[in-house]
PDB file of C-alpha atoms in Angstrom:
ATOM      1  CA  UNK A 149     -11.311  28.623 -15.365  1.00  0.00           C
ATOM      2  CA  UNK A 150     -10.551  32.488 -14.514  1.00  0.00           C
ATOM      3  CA  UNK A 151      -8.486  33.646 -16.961  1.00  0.00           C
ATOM      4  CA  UNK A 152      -8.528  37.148 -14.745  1.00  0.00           C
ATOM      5  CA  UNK A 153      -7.587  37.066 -11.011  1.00  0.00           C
ATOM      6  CA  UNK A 154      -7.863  39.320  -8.762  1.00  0.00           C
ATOM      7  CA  UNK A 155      -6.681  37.840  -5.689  1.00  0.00           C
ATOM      8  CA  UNK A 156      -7.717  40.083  -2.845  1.00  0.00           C
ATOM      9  CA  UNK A 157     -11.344  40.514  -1.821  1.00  0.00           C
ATOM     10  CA  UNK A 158     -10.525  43.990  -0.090  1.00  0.00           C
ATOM     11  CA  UNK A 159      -8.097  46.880   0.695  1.00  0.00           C
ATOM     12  CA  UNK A 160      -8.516  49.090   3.084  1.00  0.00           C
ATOM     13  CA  UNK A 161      -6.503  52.249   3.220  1.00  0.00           C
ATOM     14  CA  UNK A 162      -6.288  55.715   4.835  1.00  0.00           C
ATOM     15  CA  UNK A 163      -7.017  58.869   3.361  1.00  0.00           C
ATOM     16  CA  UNK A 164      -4.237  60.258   1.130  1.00  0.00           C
ATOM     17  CA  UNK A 165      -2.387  56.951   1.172  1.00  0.00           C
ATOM     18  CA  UNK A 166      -1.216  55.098  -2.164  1.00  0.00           C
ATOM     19  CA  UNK A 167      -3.991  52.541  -2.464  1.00  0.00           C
ATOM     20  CA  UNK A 168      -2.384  49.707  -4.850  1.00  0.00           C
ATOM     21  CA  UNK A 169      -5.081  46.867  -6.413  1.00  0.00           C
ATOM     22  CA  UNK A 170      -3.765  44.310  -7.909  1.00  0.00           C
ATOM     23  CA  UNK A 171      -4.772  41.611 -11.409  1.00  0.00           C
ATOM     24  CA  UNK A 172      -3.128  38.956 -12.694  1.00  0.00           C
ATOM     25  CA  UNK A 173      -4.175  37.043 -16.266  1.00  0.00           C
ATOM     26  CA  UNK A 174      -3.065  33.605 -17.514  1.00  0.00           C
ATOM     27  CA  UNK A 175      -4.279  34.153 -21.413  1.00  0.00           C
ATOM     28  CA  UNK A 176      -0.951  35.628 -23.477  1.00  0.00           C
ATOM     29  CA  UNK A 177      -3.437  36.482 -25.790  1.00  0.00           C
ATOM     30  CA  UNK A 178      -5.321  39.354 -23.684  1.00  0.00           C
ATOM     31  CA  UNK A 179      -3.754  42.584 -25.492  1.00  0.00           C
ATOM     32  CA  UNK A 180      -6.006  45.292 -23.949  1.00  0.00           C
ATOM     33  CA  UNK A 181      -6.519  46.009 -20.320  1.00  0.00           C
ATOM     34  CA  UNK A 182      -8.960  47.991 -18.553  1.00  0.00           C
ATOM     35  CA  UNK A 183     -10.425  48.645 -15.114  1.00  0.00           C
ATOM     36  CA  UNK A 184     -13.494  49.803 -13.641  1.00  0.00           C
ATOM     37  CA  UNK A 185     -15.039  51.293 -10.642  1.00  0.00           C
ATOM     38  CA  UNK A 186     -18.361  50.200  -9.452  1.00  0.00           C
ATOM     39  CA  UNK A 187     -20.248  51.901  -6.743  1.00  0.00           C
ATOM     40  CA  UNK A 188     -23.491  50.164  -4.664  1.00  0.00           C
ATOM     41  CA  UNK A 189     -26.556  50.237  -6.900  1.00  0.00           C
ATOM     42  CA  UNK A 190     -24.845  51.464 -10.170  1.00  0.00           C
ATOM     43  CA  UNK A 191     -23.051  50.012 -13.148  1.00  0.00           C
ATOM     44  CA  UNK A 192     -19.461  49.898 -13.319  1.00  0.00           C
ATOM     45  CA  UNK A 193     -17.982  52.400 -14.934  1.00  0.00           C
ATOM     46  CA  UNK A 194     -14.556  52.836 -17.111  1.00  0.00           C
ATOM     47  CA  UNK A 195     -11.584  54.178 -15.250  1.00  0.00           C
ATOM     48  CA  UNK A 196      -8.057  53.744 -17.193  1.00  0.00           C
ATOM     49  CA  UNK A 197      -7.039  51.719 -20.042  1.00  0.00           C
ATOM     50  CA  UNK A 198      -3.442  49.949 -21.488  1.00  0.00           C
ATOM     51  CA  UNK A 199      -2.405  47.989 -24.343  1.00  0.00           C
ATOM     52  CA  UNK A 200       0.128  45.647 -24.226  1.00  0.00           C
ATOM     53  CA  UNK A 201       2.830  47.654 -26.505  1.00  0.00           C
ATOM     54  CA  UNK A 202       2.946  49.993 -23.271  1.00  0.00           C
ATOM     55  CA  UNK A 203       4.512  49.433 -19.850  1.00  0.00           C
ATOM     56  CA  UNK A 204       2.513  52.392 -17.854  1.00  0.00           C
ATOM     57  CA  UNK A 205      -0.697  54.686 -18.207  1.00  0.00           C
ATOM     58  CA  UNK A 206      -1.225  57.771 -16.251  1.00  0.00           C
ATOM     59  CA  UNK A 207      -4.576  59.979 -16.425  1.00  0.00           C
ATOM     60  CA  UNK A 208      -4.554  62.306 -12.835  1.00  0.00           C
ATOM     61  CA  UNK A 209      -4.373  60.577  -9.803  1.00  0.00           C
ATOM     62  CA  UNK A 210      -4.398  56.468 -11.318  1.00  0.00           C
ATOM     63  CA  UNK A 211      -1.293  54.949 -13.255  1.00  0.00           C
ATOM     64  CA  UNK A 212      -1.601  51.577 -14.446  1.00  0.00           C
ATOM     65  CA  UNK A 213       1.375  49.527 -14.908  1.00  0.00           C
ATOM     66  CA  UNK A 214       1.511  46.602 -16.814  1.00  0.00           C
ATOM     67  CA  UNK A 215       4.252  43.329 -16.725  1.00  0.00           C
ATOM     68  CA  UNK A 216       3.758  41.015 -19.477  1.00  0.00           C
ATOM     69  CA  UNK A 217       6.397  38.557 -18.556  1.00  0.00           C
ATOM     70  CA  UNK A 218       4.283  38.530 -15.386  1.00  0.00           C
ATOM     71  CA  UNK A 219       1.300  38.446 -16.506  1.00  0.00           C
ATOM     72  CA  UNK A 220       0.112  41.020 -14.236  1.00  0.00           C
ATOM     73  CA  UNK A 221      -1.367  44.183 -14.134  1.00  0.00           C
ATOM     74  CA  UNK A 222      -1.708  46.776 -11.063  1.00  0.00           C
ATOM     75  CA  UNK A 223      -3.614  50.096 -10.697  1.00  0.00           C
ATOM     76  CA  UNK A 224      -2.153  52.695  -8.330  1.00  0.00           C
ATOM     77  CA  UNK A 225      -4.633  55.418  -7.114  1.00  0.00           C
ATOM     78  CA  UNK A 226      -2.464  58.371  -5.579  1.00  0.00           C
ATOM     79  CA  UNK A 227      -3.630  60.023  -3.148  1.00  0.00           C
ATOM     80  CA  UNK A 228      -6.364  57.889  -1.798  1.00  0.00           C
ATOM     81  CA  UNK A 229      -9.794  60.059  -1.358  1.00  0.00           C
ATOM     82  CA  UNK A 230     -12.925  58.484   0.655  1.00  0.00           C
ATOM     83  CA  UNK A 231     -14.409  59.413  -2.745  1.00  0.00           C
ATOM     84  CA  UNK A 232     -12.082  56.188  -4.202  1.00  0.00           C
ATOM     85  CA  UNK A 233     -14.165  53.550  -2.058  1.00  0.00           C
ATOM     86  CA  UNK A 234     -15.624  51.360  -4.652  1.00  0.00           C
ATOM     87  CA  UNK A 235     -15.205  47.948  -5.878  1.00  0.00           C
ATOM     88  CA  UNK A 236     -12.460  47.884  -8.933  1.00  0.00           C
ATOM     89  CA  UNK A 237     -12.907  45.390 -11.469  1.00  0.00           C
ATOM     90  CA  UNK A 238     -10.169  44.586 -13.600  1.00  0.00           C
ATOM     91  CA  UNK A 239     -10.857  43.453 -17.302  1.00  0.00           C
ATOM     92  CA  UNK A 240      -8.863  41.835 -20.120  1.00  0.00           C
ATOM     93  CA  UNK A 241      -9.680  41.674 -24.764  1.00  0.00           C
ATOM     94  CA  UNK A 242      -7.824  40.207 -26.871  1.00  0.00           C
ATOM     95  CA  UNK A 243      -8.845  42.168 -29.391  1.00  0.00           C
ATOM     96  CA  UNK A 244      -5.889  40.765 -32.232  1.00  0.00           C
ATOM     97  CA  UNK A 245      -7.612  37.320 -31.877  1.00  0.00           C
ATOM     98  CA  UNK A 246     -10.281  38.338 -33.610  1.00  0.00           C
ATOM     99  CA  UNK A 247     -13.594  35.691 -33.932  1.00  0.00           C
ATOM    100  CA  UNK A 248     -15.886  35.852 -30.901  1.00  0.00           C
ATOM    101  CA  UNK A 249     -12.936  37.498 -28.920  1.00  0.00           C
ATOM    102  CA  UNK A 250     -13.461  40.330 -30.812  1.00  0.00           C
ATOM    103  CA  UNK A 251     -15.169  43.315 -28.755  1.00  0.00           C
ATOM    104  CA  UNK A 252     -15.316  40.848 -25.235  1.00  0.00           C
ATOM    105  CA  UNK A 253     -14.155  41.609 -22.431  1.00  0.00           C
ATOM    106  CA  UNK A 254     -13.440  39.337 -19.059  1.00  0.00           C
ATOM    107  CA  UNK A 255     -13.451  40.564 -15.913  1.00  0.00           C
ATOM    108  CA  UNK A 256     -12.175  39.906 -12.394  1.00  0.00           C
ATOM    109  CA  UNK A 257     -14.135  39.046  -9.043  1.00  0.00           C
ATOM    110  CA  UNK A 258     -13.456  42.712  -8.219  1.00  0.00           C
ATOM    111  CA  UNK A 259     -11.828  44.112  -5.220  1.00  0.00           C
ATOM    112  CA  UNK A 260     -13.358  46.173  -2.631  1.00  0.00           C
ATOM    113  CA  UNK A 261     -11.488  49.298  -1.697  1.00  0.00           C
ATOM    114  CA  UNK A 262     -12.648  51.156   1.327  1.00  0.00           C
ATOM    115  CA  UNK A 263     -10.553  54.674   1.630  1.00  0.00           C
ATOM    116  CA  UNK A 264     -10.409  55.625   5.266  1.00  0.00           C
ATOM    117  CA  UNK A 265     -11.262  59.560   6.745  1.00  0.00           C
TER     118      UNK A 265
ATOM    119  CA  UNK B  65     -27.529  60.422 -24.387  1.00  0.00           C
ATOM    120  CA  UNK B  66     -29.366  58.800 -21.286  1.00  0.00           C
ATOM    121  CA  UNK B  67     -27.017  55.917 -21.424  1.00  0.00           C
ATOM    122  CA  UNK B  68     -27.820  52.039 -20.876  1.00  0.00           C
ATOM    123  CA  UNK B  69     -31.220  51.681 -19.713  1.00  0.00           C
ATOM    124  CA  UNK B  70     -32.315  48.371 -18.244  1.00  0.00           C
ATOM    125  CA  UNK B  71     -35.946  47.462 -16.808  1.00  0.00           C
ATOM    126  CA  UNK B  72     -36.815  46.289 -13.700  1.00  0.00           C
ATOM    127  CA  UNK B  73     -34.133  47.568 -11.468  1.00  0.00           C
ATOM    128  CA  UNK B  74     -35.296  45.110  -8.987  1.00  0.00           C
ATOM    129  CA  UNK B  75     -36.980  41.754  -9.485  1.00  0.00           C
ATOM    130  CA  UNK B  76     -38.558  39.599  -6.938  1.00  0.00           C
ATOM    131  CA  UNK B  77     -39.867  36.149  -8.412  1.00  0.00           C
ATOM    132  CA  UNK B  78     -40.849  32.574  -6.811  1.00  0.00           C
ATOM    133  CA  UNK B  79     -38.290  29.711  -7.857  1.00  0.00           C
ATOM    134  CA  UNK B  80     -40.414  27.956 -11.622  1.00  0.00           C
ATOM    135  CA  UNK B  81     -41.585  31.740 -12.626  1.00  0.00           C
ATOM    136  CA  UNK B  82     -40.416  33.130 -16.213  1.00  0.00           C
ATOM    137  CA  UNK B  83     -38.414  36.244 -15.997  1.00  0.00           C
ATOM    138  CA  UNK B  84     -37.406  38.656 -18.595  1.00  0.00           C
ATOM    139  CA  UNK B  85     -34.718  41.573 -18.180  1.00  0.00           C
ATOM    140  CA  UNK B  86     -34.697  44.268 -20.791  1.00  0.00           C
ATOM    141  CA  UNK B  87     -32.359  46.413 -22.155  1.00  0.00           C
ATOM    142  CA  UNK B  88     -32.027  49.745 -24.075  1.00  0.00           C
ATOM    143  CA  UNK B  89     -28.033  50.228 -25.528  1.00  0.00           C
ATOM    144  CA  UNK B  90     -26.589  53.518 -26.216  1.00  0.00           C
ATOM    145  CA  UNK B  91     -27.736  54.801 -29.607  1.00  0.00           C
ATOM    146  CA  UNK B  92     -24.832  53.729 -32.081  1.00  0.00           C
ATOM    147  CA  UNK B  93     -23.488  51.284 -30.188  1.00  0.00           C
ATOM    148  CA  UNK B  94     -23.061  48.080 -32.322  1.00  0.00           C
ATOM    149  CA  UNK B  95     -22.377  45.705 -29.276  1.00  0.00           C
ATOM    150  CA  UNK B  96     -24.305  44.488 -26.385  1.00  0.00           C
ATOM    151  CA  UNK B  97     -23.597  42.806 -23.652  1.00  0.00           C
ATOM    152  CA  UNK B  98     -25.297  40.772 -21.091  1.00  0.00           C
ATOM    153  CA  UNK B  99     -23.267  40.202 -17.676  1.00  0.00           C
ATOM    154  CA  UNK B 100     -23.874  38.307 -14.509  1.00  0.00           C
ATOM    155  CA  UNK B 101     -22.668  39.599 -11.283  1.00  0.00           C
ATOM    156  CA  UNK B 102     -22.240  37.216  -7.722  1.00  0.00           C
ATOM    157  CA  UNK B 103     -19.798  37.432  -4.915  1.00  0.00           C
ATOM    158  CA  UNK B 104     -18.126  34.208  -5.782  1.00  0.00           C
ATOM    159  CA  UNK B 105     -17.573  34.595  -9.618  1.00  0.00           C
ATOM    160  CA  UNK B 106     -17.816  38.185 -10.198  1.00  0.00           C
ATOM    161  CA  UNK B 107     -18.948  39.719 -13.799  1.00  0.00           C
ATOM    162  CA  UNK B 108     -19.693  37.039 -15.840  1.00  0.00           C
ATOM    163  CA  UNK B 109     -20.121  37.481 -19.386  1.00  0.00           C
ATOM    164  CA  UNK B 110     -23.132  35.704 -20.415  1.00  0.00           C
ATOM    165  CA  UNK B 111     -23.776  36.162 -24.326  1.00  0.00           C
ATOM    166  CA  UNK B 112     -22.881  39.615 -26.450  1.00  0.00           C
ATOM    167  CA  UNK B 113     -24.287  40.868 -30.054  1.00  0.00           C
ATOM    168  CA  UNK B 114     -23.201  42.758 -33.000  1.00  0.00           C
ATOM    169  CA  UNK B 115     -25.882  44.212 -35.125  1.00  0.00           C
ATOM    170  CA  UNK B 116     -28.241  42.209 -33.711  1.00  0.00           C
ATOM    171  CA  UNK B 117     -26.744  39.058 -33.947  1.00  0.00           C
ATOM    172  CA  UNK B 118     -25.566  37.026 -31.245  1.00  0.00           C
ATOM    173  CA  UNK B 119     -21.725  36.232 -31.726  1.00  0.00           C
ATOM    174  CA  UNK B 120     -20.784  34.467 -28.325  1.00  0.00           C
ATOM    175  CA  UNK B 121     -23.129  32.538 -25.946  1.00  0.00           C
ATOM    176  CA  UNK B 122     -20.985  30.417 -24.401  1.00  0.00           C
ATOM    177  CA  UNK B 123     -21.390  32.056 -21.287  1.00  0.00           C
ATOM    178  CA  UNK B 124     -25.205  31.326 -20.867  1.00  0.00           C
ATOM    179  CA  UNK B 125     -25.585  28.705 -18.323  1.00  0.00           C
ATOM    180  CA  UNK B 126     -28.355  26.694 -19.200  1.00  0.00           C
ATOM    181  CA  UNK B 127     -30.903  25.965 -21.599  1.00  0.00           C
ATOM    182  CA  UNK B 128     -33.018  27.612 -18.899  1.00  0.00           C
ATOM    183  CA  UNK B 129     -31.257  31.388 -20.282  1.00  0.00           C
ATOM    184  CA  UNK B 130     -32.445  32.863 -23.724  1.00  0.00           C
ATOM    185  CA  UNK B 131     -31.516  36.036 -25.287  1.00  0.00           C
ATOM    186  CA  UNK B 132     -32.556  38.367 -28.041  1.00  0.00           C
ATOM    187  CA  UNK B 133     -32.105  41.211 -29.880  1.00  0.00           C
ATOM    188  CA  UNK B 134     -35.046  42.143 -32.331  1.00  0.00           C
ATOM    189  CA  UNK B 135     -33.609  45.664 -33.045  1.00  0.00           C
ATOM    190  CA  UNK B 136     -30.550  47.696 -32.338  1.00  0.00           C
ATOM    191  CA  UNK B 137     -32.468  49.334 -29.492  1.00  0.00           C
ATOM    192  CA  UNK B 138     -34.046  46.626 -27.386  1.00  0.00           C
ATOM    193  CA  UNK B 139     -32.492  43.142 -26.161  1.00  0.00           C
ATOM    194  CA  UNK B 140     -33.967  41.150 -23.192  1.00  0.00           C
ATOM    195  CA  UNK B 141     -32.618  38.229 -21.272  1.00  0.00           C
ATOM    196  CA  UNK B 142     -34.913  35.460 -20.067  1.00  0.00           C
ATOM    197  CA  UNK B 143     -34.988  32.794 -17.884  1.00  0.00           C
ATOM    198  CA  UNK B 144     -37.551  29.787 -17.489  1.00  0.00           C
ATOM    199  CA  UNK B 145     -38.151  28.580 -15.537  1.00  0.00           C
ATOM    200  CA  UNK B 146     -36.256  30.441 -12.542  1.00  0.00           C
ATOM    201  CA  UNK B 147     -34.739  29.071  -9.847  1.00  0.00           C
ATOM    202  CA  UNK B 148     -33.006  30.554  -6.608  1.00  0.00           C
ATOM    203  CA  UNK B 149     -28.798  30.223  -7.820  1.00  0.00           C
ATOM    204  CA  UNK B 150     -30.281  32.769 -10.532  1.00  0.00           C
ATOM    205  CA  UNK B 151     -30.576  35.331  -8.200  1.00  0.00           C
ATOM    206  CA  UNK B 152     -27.625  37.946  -8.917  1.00  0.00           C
ATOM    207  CA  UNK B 153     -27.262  41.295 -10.279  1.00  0.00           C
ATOM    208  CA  UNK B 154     -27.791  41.302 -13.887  1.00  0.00           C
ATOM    209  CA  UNK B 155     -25.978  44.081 -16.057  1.00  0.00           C
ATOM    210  CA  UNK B 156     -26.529  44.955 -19.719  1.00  0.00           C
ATOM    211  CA  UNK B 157     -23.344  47.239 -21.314  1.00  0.00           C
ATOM    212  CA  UNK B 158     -22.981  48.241 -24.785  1.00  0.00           C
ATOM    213  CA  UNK B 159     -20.345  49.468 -27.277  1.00  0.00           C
ATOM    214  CA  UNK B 160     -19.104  51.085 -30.160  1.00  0.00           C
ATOM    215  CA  UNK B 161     -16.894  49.092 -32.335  1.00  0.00           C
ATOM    216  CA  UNK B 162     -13.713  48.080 -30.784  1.00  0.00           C
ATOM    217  CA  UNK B 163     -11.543  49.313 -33.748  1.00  0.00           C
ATOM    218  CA  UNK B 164     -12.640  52.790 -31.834  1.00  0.00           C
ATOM    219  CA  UNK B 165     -12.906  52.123 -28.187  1.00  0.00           C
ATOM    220  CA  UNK B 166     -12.424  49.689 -26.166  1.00  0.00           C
ATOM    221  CA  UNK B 167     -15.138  50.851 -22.894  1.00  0.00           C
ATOM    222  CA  UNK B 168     -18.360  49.142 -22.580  1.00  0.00           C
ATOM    223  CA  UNK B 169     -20.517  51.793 -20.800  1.00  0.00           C
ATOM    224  CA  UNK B 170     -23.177  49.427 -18.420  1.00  0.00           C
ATOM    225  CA  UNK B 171     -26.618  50.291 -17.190  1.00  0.00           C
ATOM    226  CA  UNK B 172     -27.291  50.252 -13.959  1.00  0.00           C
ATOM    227  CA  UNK B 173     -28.397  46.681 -13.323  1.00  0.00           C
ATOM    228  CA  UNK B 174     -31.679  44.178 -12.531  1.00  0.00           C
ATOM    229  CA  UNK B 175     -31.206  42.625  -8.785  1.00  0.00           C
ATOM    230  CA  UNK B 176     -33.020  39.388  -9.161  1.00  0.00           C
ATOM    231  CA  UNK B 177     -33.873  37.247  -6.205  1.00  0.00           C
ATOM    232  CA  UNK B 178     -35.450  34.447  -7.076  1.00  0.00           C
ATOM    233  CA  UNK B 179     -37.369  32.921  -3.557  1.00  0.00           C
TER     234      UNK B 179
END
């Protein structure tokens, strides 16, 4: 059972585009969200961050926005650089739970992102 | 810090072969982590420690998949014997307590193919 979706395989966009990925979760108990970038050959590595008291998180060019009643989560990369082609992973803790929840994370399929010249 | 260090990078093994994946956290970190990564299921967490100890395994898919962590440097993942649905891109990440931060910061991976 994937408690994290991310529902499309890949995005392509042109250069200096808004490049928009999108996550959905069905556990109301998830209370920290996160995603990564992964490039071929490396580990992925930590992007931008929310909790679930806040709506929106900005840091440069990514905002993530956040819709509990939705359960959904979307990361917004403006403008889109050929630097940005990656695969984005989108990850979920429900850190308040506490038990074995406590420091785990669970991830999405990932979606590859391919940022056009 | 050199970050996550895991050992092979790639591993090429016949299908009933042992196989053991080692990893070297972050110094300080108090979590590991030890993911599985396909095309149809993504990252997968297999099992994860705190000092040491493992806390959840539930992800390990078979008897077949062991893990350890002697000391807060070193943890390896094994599997035997092998077989061919093993082969995937293993990743070992590890932590600082999550009263602090949140990131898991991952090495850069095994590739096993498993023939």
């Amino acid at each position: 059972d994937q408690q994290v979706k991310q529902n499309s395989p890949s995005l392509s966009v042109q250069e200096g585009r808004i490049s928009i990925l999108n996550c959905d979760y069905t556990n109301s108990m998830f209370d920290y969200f996160l995603w990564y970038k992964k490039y071929p050959a490396e580990g992925p590595t930590f992007l931008i961050s929310i909790s679930s008291i806040k709506d929106k998180n900005e840091d440069g060019r990514f905002t993530v926005f956040l819709n509990k009643s939705a359960k959904h989560l979307s990361l917004h990369i403006v403008p889109s650089q050929p630097g940005d082609s990656a695969v984005y992973f989108c990850a979920a803790s429900s850190y308040s739970a506490g038990g074995t929840s406590y420091g785990k994370l669970t991830f999405g399929q990932g979606t590859i992102l391919t940022v056009h010249p | 810090d050199a970050g996550v260090i895991q050992s092979p990078r790639h591993e090429v093994t016949e299908m009933g072969q042992e196989v053991t994946l080692r990893c070297k956290p972050i110094s300080g970190h108090d979590y590991l982590f030890w993911y599985r990564q396909t095309m149809m299921r993504g990252l997968e967490l297999l099992i994860y420690f705190n000092n040491n100890v493992p806390i959840d395994d539930s992800g390990m898919p078979e008897d077949r998949f062991s893990a350890k962590m002697p000391n807060a440097s070193f943890s390896t993942l094994k599997i035997q014997p092998s077989e061919p649905r093993d082969s995937a891109v293993y990743f070992c990440a590890s932590s600082r307590d999550p009263s602090s931060s949140y990131e898991q910061y991952f090495g850069p991976g095994t590739r096993l193919t498993v023939t």
